[in-house]
Short mmCIF file of C-alpha atoms and ligand atoms in Angstrom, two decimals:
data_model
loop_
_atom_site.label_atom_id
_atom_site.label_comp_id
_atom_site.label_asym_id
_atom_site.label_seq_id
_atom_site.Cartn_x
_atom_site.Cartn_y
_atom_site.Cartn_z
CA MET A 333 1.38 84.43 -21.33
CA THR A 334 0.95 80.59 -21.70
CA LEU A 335 -1.08 78.12 -19.73
CA ILE A 336 0.08 74.56 -19.92
CA THR A 337 -1.88 71.61 -18.64
CA ALA A 338 -1.01 67.95 -17.83
CA ASP A 339 -2.27 64.95 -15.91
CA PHE A 340 0.47 65.77 -13.29
CA VAL A 341 2.47 68.75 -12.31
CA LEU A 342 5.52 67.70 -10.24
CA THR A 343 6.43 70.95 -8.55
CA CYS A 344 9.60 69.91 -6.74
CA ASN A 345 8.74 72.45 -4.10
CA GLU A 346 9.52 71.96 -0.35
CA ASP A 347 6.67 69.48 0.14
CA PHE A 348 7.32 67.66 -3.14
CA GLU A 349 3.76 68.51 -4.05
CA ILE A 350 2.24 66.74 -7.11
CA ILE A 351 -0.84 68.35 -8.57
CA GLU A 352 -3.27 66.07 -10.51
CA GLU A 353 -4.96 67.64 -13.50
CA GLY A 354 -2.57 70.49 -13.00
CA ALA A 355 -1.49 73.63 -14.95
CA VAL A 356 1.33 76.17 -15.02
CA VAL A 357 0.78 79.76 -16.18
CA PHE A 358 3.97 81.49 -17.21
CA ASP A 359 5.77 84.14 -19.31
CA ALA A 360 9.49 84.39 -18.87
CA THR A 361 8.82 83.43 -15.21
CA ILE A 362 6.27 81.28 -13.50
CA LEU A 363 3.03 83.20 -12.64
CA GLU A 364 0.86 80.61 -11.24
CA VAL A 365 0.72 76.78 -10.53
CA GLY A 366 -2.43 75.05 -9.61
CA LYS A 367 -5.48 72.98 -10.74
CA SER A 368 -6.02 73.17 -14.47
CA ALA A 369 -9.74 73.90 -14.31
CA GLU A 370 -9.25 76.77 -11.83
CA LEU A 371 -6.41 78.37 -13.78
CA LYS A 372 -8.24 78.06 -17.01
CA ALA A 373 -11.36 79.77 -15.53
CA LYS A 374 -9.11 82.53 -14.09
CA HIS A 375 -7.21 83.17 -17.33
CA PRO A 376 -9.78 82.65 -20.12
CA ASN A 377 -7.69 84.52 -22.75
CA VAL A 378 -4.28 82.97 -22.47
CA THR A 379 -2.58 80.61 -25.02
CA VAL A 380 -3.30 77.10 -23.86
CA ILE A 381 -1.09 74.09 -24.44
CA GLU A 382 -2.64 70.79 -23.78
CA THR A 383 -0.29 67.84 -23.43
CA PRO A 384 -0.91 64.11 -24.20
CA LYS A 385 -2.48 61.92 -21.67
CA ASN A 386 -0.09 60.64 -18.97
CA SER A 387 2.08 63.73 -19.28
CA VAL A 388 4.04 65.23 -16.41
CA ILE A 389 5.15 68.96 -16.21
CA LEU A 390 8.25 69.25 -14.10
CA PRO A 391 11.16 71.74 -13.65
CA GLY A 392 13.89 71.51 -16.39
CA LEU A 393 16.65 69.24 -15.15
CA ILE A 394 19.97 70.58 -13.80
CA ASN A 395 23.21 68.59 -14.29
CA SER A 396 25.44 70.16 -11.76
CA HIS A 397 28.76 68.61 -12.93
CA VAL A 398 29.86 67.86 -16.48
CA HIS A 399 33.22 68.09 -18.26
CA LEU A 400 32.18 68.86 -21.92
CA GLU A 401 35.82 69.15 -22.98
CA PHE A 402 36.18 65.38 -22.67
CA SER A 403 33.15 64.63 -24.84
CA ALA A 404 35.09 62.99 -27.60
CA ASN A 405 35.88 59.92 -25.49
CA GLN A 406 34.18 56.70 -26.22
CA SER A 407 36.42 53.83 -25.62
CA MET A 408 39.95 55.39 -25.37
CA LEU A 409 40.07 55.76 -21.51
CA ARG A 410 40.75 52.97 -19.01
CA TYR A 411 38.11 52.09 -16.44
CA GLY A 412 38.09 50.02 -13.35
CA ASP A 413 40.63 51.91 -11.23
CA PHE A 414 41.39 55.59 -10.62
CA ILE A 415 45.10 55.98 -11.33
CA PRO A 416 45.03 53.96 -14.56
CA TRP A 417 42.13 56.17 -15.64
CA LEU A 418 44.13 59.29 -14.75
CA ARG A 419 47.12 57.95 -16.67
CA SER A 420 44.96 57.30 -19.66
CA VAL A 421 43.47 60.85 -19.45
CA ILE A 422 46.96 62.29 -19.40
CA LYS A 423 48.07 59.98 -22.35
CA HIS A 424 45.10 60.88 -24.54
CA ARG A 425 44.50 64.44 -23.38
CA GLU A 426 45.88 66.09 -26.72
CA GLU A 427 44.00 63.77 -28.91
CA LEU A 428 40.61 64.08 -27.05
CA SER A 429 41.09 67.92 -26.90
CA ALA A 430 41.68 68.13 -30.67
CA LEU A 431 38.46 66.03 -31.21
CA ALA A 432 36.35 68.13 -28.83
CA THR A 433 35.56 70.90 -31.33
CA THR A 434 32.83 73.54 -30.57
CA GLU A 435 30.73 71.65 -33.17
CA LEU A 436 31.04 68.44 -31.20
CA ILE A 437 30.27 70.10 -27.78
CA THR A 438 27.33 71.91 -29.24
CA CYS A 439 26.04 68.61 -30.55
CA LYS A 440 26.33 67.04 -27.03
CA LEU A 441 24.59 70.12 -25.55
CA GLN A 442 21.75 69.68 -28.01
CA GLU A 443 21.41 66.14 -26.97
CA MET A 444 21.32 66.99 -23.38
CA LEU A 445 18.58 69.50 -24.09
CA LYS A 446 16.50 66.92 -25.94
CA ARG A 447 16.79 64.78 -22.80
CA GLY A 448 15.54 67.54 -20.60
CA THR A 449 18.61 69.20 -19.13
CA THR A 450 17.92 72.92 -19.19
CA THR A 451 20.70 73.99 -16.89
CA LEU A 452 24.24 72.67 -16.29
CA GLY A 453 27.30 73.24 -14.27
CA ALA A 454 30.13 72.97 -16.87
CA ILE A 455 33.57 72.22 -15.45
CA SER A 456 35.97 73.88 -17.86
CA SER A 457 39.63 72.75 -17.79
CA PHE A 458 41.01 74.78 -20.74
CA GLY A 459 38.26 77.07 -21.96
CA ALA A 460 37.68 75.09 -25.17
CA ASP A 461 33.97 74.73 -24.41
CA LEU A 462 33.36 78.54 -23.89
CA GLU A 463 32.06 79.29 -27.36
CA ALA A 464 29.53 76.37 -27.25
CA CYS A 465 28.39 77.10 -23.69
CA ALA A 466 27.91 80.79 -24.31
CA ALA A 467 25.87 79.99 -27.48
CA THR A 468 23.72 77.14 -26.13
CA PRO A 469 20.05 77.75 -25.25
CA GLN A 470 20.60 76.21 -21.88
CA ARG A 471 21.53 78.05 -18.66
CA VAL A 472 25.22 77.45 -17.94
CA VAL A 473 27.10 77.89 -14.79
CA TYR A 474 30.63 77.97 -16.24
CA PHE A 475 33.23 76.73 -13.80
CA ASN A 476 36.64 77.85 -14.74
CA GLU A 477 39.12 75.24 -13.29
CA VAL A 478 42.35 76.01 -11.54
CA LEU A 479 45.02 73.31 -10.71
CA GLY A 480 48.71 73.15 -10.22
CA SER A 481 50.80 71.57 -7.51
CA VAL A 482 54.35 72.93 -8.27
CA PRO A 483 54.88 76.02 -6.06
CA SER A 484 57.17 77.71 -8.65
CA ALA A 485 54.34 77.38 -11.20
CA VAL A 486 51.60 78.78 -8.95
CA ASP A 487 51.79 82.24 -10.58
CA ALA A 488 51.67 80.95 -14.03
CA MET A 489 48.72 78.73 -13.38
CA TYR A 490 46.84 81.46 -11.58
CA GLY A 491 47.54 83.75 -14.56
CA ASP A 492 46.19 81.18 -16.97
CA PHE A 493 43.08 80.66 -14.75
CA ARG A 494 42.39 84.40 -14.45
CA GLY A 495 42.74 84.79 -18.25
CA ARG A 496 40.05 82.14 -18.72
CA LEU A 497 37.80 83.59 -15.96
CA GLU A 498 38.08 87.05 -17.59
CA ALA A 499 37.27 85.65 -21.06
CA SER A 500 34.16 83.83 -19.63
CA LYS A 501 33.05 87.07 -17.84
CA ALA A 502 32.63 88.72 -21.21
CA PHE A 503 29.62 86.46 -21.91
CA THR A 504 27.92 87.00 -18.56
CA CYS A 505 24.16 87.19 -18.89
CA LYS A 506 21.05 85.62 -17.41
CA ARG A 507 21.83 82.31 -19.05
CA PHE A 508 25.59 82.22 -18.67
CA ILE A 509 27.24 82.66 -15.29
CA PRO A 510 30.94 82.40 -14.78
CA ALA A 511 32.27 80.50 -11.69
CA VAL A 512 35.32 78.88 -10.26
CA SER A 513 36.43 75.18 -9.85
CA VAL A 514 39.37 74.17 -7.77
CA HIS A 515 40.29 70.83 -9.10
CA SER A 516 41.08 68.70 -6.15
CA PRO A 517 43.11 68.36 -2.91
CA TYR A 518 45.78 66.22 -4.65
CA SER A 519 46.20 68.56 -7.74
CA THR A 520 45.80 72.06 -6.45
CA HIS A 521 48.32 73.83 -4.13
CA PRO A 522 46.63 75.55 -1.21
CA ILE A 523 48.14 78.95 -2.19
CA LEU A 524 46.52 78.62 -5.60
CA ALA A 525 43.25 77.43 -4.22
CA LYS A 526 43.18 80.42 -1.75
CA LYS A 527 43.80 82.91 -4.63
CA ALA A 528 41.10 81.43 -6.71
CA LEU A 529 38.67 81.26 -3.79
CA GLN A 530 39.42 84.98 -2.93
CA ILE A 531 38.51 86.03 -6.49
CA ALA A 532 35.40 83.81 -6.38
CA ARG A 533 34.34 85.63 -3.25
CA GLU A 534 34.99 89.05 -4.79
CA GLU A 535 33.11 88.18 -7.97
CA GLN A 536 30.37 86.40 -5.94
CA CYS A 537 30.90 83.10 -7.91
CA VAL A 538 29.80 79.70 -6.80
CA VAL A 539 32.57 77.12 -6.52
CA SER A 540 32.93 73.49 -7.40
CA THR A 541 35.70 71.11 -6.40
CA HIS A 542 36.40 67.35 -6.59
CA PHE A 543 36.90 65.90 -3.04
CA MET A 544 37.70 62.42 -1.72
CA GLU A 545 36.95 60.61 -4.95
CA SER A 546 39.16 57.54 -4.64
CA ALA A 547 40.95 55.24 -2.19
CA ALA A 548 44.11 56.49 -3.86
CA GLU A 549 43.27 60.17 -2.85
CA ARG A 550 42.43 59.07 0.59
CA ALA A 551 45.65 57.28 1.18
CA TRP A 552 47.68 60.06 -0.35
CA ILE A 553 46.08 62.88 1.57
CA ASP A 554 46.07 60.97 4.88
CA GLU A 555 49.47 59.33 4.78
CA GLY A 556 51.39 60.29 1.48
CA LYS A 557 51.07 56.69 0.48
CA GLY A 558 49.38 54.44 -2.04
CA ASP A 559 48.99 54.62 -5.81
CA PHE A 560 49.28 58.55 -5.82
CA GLU A 561 52.77 58.07 -4.15
CA THR A 562 53.93 56.05 -7.10
CA PHE A 563 52.12 58.45 -9.54
CA PHE A 564 53.77 61.60 -8.12
CA SER A 565 57.18 60.09 -7.49
CA ALA A 566 57.69 60.00 -11.31
CA PHE A 567 57.61 63.83 -11.29
CA ASN A 568 59.13 64.50 -7.89
CA PRO A 569 60.61 61.79 -5.64
CA HIS A 570 60.11 64.02 -2.62
CA ALA A 571 56.33 64.91 -3.20
CA LYS A 572 54.11 65.18 -0.25
CA PRO A 573 50.48 65.91 0.24
CA MET A 574 49.98 69.65 0.16
CA CYS A 575 47.43 69.84 3.03
CA SER A 576 45.15 67.69 5.16
CA SER A 577 41.60 66.89 4.03
CA VAL A 578 40.24 69.07 6.76
CA GLU A 579 42.45 71.94 5.89
CA PHE A 580 41.33 71.65 2.22
CA LEU A 581 37.62 71.74 3.25
CA GLU A 582 38.23 74.72 5.50
CA LEU A 583 39.60 76.71 2.44
CA PHE A 584 36.02 76.65 1.21
CA SER A 585 34.33 77.75 4.49
CA GLN A 586 33.41 81.22 2.98
CA ASN A 587 32.43 80.17 -0.49
CA PRO A 588 29.21 78.44 -1.61
CA THR A 589 30.64 75.16 -2.78
CA LEU A 590 29.66 71.95 -4.51
CA PHE A 591 31.93 69.16 -3.35
CA THR A 592 31.91 66.41 -6.02
CA HIS A 593 32.19 62.64 -5.37
CA ALA A 594 33.13 62.42 -1.60
CA VAL A 595 32.78 58.59 -2.07
CA GLN A 596 35.75 58.17 0.30
CA ALA A 597 34.77 61.03 2.70
CA THR A 598 34.83 60.38 6.43
CA GLN A 599 31.94 61.02 8.74
CA ASN A 600 33.81 63.96 10.14
CA GLU A 601 34.28 65.39 6.57
CA LEU A 602 30.70 65.03 5.86
CA GLU A 603 29.89 66.79 9.03
CA ILE A 604 32.05 69.79 7.88
CA ILE A 605 30.36 69.88 4.54
CA ALA A 606 27.06 69.94 6.35
CA GLU A 607 28.22 72.69 8.69
CA GLN A 608 29.36 74.81 5.75
CA LYS A 609 25.90 74.47 4.25
CA ALA A 610 27.65 73.28 1.21
CA THR A 611 26.49 70.83 -1.53
CA LEU A 612 27.58 67.30 -2.24
CA THR A 613 27.42 66.35 -6.00
CA HIS A 614 27.04 62.60 -6.68
CA CYS A 615 28.23 61.21 -9.91
CA PRO A 616 27.21 57.41 -9.62
CA VAL A 617 28.16 56.11 -13.02
CA SER A 618 31.61 57.89 -12.94
CA ASN A 619 32.24 56.46 -9.49
CA ARG A 620 31.39 52.86 -10.78
CA LEU A 621 33.49 53.18 -13.98
CA LEU A 622 36.59 54.65 -12.21
CA GLY A 623 36.22 51.96 -9.46
CA VAL A 624 36.20 54.38 -6.66
CA GLY A 625 33.45 52.91 -4.47
CA LYS A 626 30.01 54.07 -3.77
CA LEU A 627 28.72 57.06 -2.01
CA ASP A 628 27.07 56.58 1.45
CA LEU A 629 23.76 58.19 0.50
CA GLU A 630 22.22 57.36 3.86
CA ALA A 631 25.03 59.22 5.68
CA VAL A 632 24.62 62.17 3.36
CA GLN A 633 20.91 62.23 4.13
CA HIS A 634 21.53 61.77 7.71
CA GLN A 635 23.68 64.99 7.75
CA ASN A 636 21.01 66.73 5.83
CA ILE A 637 23.56 67.77 3.18
CA ASN A 638 22.17 69.34 -0.01
CA LEU A 639 22.48 66.58 -2.62
CA THR A 640 22.90 67.13 -6.38
CA LEU A 641 23.49 64.72 -9.32
CA GLY A 642 26.04 64.99 -12.03
CA THR A 643 26.97 62.84 -15.03
CA ASP A 644 30.57 64.03 -14.88
CA GLY A 645 31.96 63.98 -18.42
CA LEU A 646 32.10 61.37 -21.23
CA SER A 647 35.57 60.71 -19.77
CA SER A 648 33.80 58.70 -17.13
CA ASN A 649 30.43 58.10 -18.39
CA ILE A 650 28.51 56.74 -21.59
CA SER A 651 25.75 59.29 -21.42
CA LEU A 652 25.21 62.80 -20.42
CA SER A 653 21.39 62.28 -19.83
CA LEU A 654 20.24 62.78 -16.28
CA TRP A 655 17.56 60.20 -16.83
CA ASP A 656 20.18 57.65 -17.50
CA GLU A 657 22.15 58.84 -14.49
CA MET A 658 19.01 58.63 -12.22
CA ARG A 659 18.16 55.18 -13.49
CA SER A 660 21.78 54.02 -12.71
CA ALA A 661 21.55 55.65 -9.21
CA LEU A 662 18.21 53.88 -8.58
CA MET A 663 19.75 50.57 -9.41
CA MET A 664 23.09 51.17 -7.68
CA HIS A 665 21.64 52.23 -4.31
CA ALA A 666 19.69 49.10 -3.56
CA GLU A 667 20.07 49.81 0.17
CA CYS A 668 17.59 52.77 -0.23
CA GLU A 669 13.91 52.36 -0.27
CA LEU A 670 12.87 52.64 -3.96
CA SER A 671 10.21 55.39 -3.87
CA SER A 672 11.95 57.64 -1.45
CA LEU A 673 15.14 57.29 -3.44
CA ALA A 674 13.25 58.35 -6.67
CA LYS A 675 11.99 61.39 -4.97
CA MET A 676 15.39 62.20 -3.59
CA LEU A 677 16.96 61.81 -7.16
CA LEU A 678 14.44 64.12 -8.72
CA GLN A 679 15.17 66.70 -6.07
CA SER A 680 18.89 66.31 -6.68
CA VAL A 681 18.38 67.42 -10.23
CA THR A 682 15.90 70.21 -9.64
CA CYS A 683 15.38 72.17 -6.37
CA ASN A 684 18.65 71.10 -4.78
CA ALA A 685 20.70 71.84 -7.79
CA ALA A 686 19.11 75.27 -8.32
CA LYS A 687 19.90 75.98 -4.72
CA ALA A 688 23.56 74.86 -5.14
CA LEU A 689 23.97 76.93 -8.16
CA GLN A 690 22.09 79.93 -6.79
CA LEU A 691 19.65 80.12 -9.61
CA PRO A 692 15.91 80.88 -9.29
CA CYS A 693 14.75 77.85 -11.30
CA GLY A 694 14.34 74.12 -10.38
CA VAL A 695 10.97 74.55 -8.65
CA LEU A 696 7.47 75.16 -10.27
CA GLU A 697 6.48 78.09 -8.13
CA LYS A 698 5.62 81.72 -8.66
CA GLU A 699 8.57 84.00 -9.61
CA ARG A 700 10.94 81.23 -10.61
CA TYR A 701 12.31 81.22 -14.15
CA ALA A 702 9.97 79.31 -16.43
CA ASP A 703 12.37 76.43 -17.14
CA LEU A 704 10.10 73.46 -17.45
CA ILE A 705 9.80 70.19 -19.36
CA VAL A 706 7.06 67.80 -20.27
CA ALA A 707 7.74 64.06 -20.10
CA THR A 708 5.03 61.59 -21.14
CA LEU A 709 4.67 58.31 -19.45
CA PRO A 710 3.66 55.24 -21.63
CA GLN A 711 0.56 54.48 -19.53
CA ALA A 712 -1.49 55.82 -16.63
CA CYS A 713 0.13 55.92 -13.30
CA GLU A 714 -0.68 56.40 -9.63
CA LYS A 715 0.14 59.91 -8.19
CA GLU A 716 2.49 58.10 -5.56
CA ASP A 717 4.45 56.47 -8.35
CA VAL A 718 5.02 59.42 -10.67
CA ALA A 719 8.60 60.04 -9.52
CA LEU A 720 9.69 56.50 -9.84
CA GLN A 721 7.87 55.82 -13.23
CA LEU A 722 9.27 58.98 -14.62
CA ILE A 723 12.88 57.78 -13.79
CA LEU A 724 12.22 54.36 -15.22
CA HIS A 725 10.59 55.37 -18.57
CA THR A 726 11.83 58.79 -19.65
CA HIS A 727 14.36 59.24 -22.29
CA GLN A 728 13.30 62.35 -24.12
CA THR A 729 11.02 65.26 -23.33
CA HIS A 730 7.84 66.05 -25.07
CA LEU A 731 8.14 69.82 -24.72
CA THR A 732 10.89 72.05 -23.20
CA PHE A 733 10.77 75.88 -22.10
CA ILE A 734 13.73 77.90 -20.98
CA ASP A 735 12.77 81.36 -19.69
CA GLY A 736 9.36 80.51 -20.93
CA GLU A 737 10.40 79.96 -24.55
CA GLN A 738 10.87 76.78 -26.54
CA PRO A 739 14.51 76.60 -27.49
CA CYS A 740 15.32 75.63 -31.10
O1 MCF B 329 35.43 63.91 -12.13
C1 MCF B 329 36.16 63.16 -13.01
C2 MCF B 329 37.22 62.36 -12.18
N1 MCF B 329 37.98 63.16 -11.24
C3 MCF B 329 38.76 64.23 -11.66
N2 MCF B 329 38.72 64.94 -12.77
C4 MCF B 329 38.04 64.86 -13.81
C5 MCF B 329 36.92 63.97 -14.03
N3 MCF B 329 36.48 64.05 -15.25
C6 MCF B 329 37.42 64.83 -15.96
N4 MCF B 329 38.29 65.33 -15.07
C7 MCF B 329 39.18 66.31 -15.44
C8 MCF B 329 39.63 67.41 -14.52
O2 MCF B 329 38.69 68.44 -14.52
O3 MCF B 329 40.42 65.58 -15.78
C9 MCF B 329 41.61 66.35 -15.47
C10 MCF B 329 41.11 67.68 -14.80
O4 MCF B 329 41.17 68.67 -15.76
C11 MCF B 329 42.39 65.50 -14.52
S1 MCF B 329 43.69 66.15 -13.63
C12 MCF B 329 45.04 66.03 -14.67
FE1 FE B 330 34.47 65.66 -12.56
#
């Protein structure tokens, strides 16, 4: 049993309670959270860890959407517009895959850990990140991706997906949870999506999908027009959208789902996402680099949608650090009041993400997994400003615990 103290404990509980001169008592799970003096008096014989002044204890961060298999990209891909980016992904896919070795992915996971990410939702396109994800000290929800739009290839694509899902299931444990990702409305045939969602229900897996990311996707799904029309006509001159956006959303009505991007989602689509009690995953840097527009955060909040934050992959970002992502979001959403946005962002990478991924971490409260980090501010700070100042100043963590242990 360990007792750790700090100037502030940011619980990320329902009330976003911040405890001054606080402490957390834990073994593999959290046993108690409260005032340092009281907990020290109650547990005189436990191992005590004191942190430097101006330190904050908070839940380990959760990156709910990252493509590790694209980690080798630095400057190969084209930014600014979605379809040129997609073409560049297709052009460089082989080269990027060859460079994204288990060693490179392991290195990126270590870097994420140093920066406080203790849980991630890994979107796996090919299964090339399986070994690294299964071996990493972090908690991983491993989303096996399915895609394919050619009806005659549905069986083969489903077979490939099932093979990867089965391979990932062999590693299932407390820290590695297999899951399902349906790529997007423009890339995945509804028959294929239905089959994948059926197996996700049978296996009780959470689901992730990309939804309404770009204006090109909007025009294609709504009218069969725009940049995707040109893009698909090279493969099939008679290509048509495979379903409407609402039909696509309804496929997920019985699965706990994380809808990623939704930058171009309509009010009605946001209402459906809210009704389904689903999650919306925001990837602000990716959205900026792919030139797809900006998520209407106020509309998302208004609908009371569970919001999480993801970095996406290095295919559409320059960093996999959630601190960098939160700083970018803070600057990008100038329409939001600063301190409430800071709070919303910290919730999106802790309690909201744990809820979306169905994991008992992300909040410092009794019985949750003891996944916690310590960040140290450069100077003293008012209690009201802790969330904002943490986002502005944190790059690395001072200490990290997963299941109550310090990972190496
Ligand atoms: O989220 C971003 C942009 N939107 C869609 N897909 C991806 C993103 N980053 C990587 N991807 C992957 C996706 O999983 O790129 C491929 C898929 O395997 C594009 S579809 C040929
Ligand atoms: Fe993505």
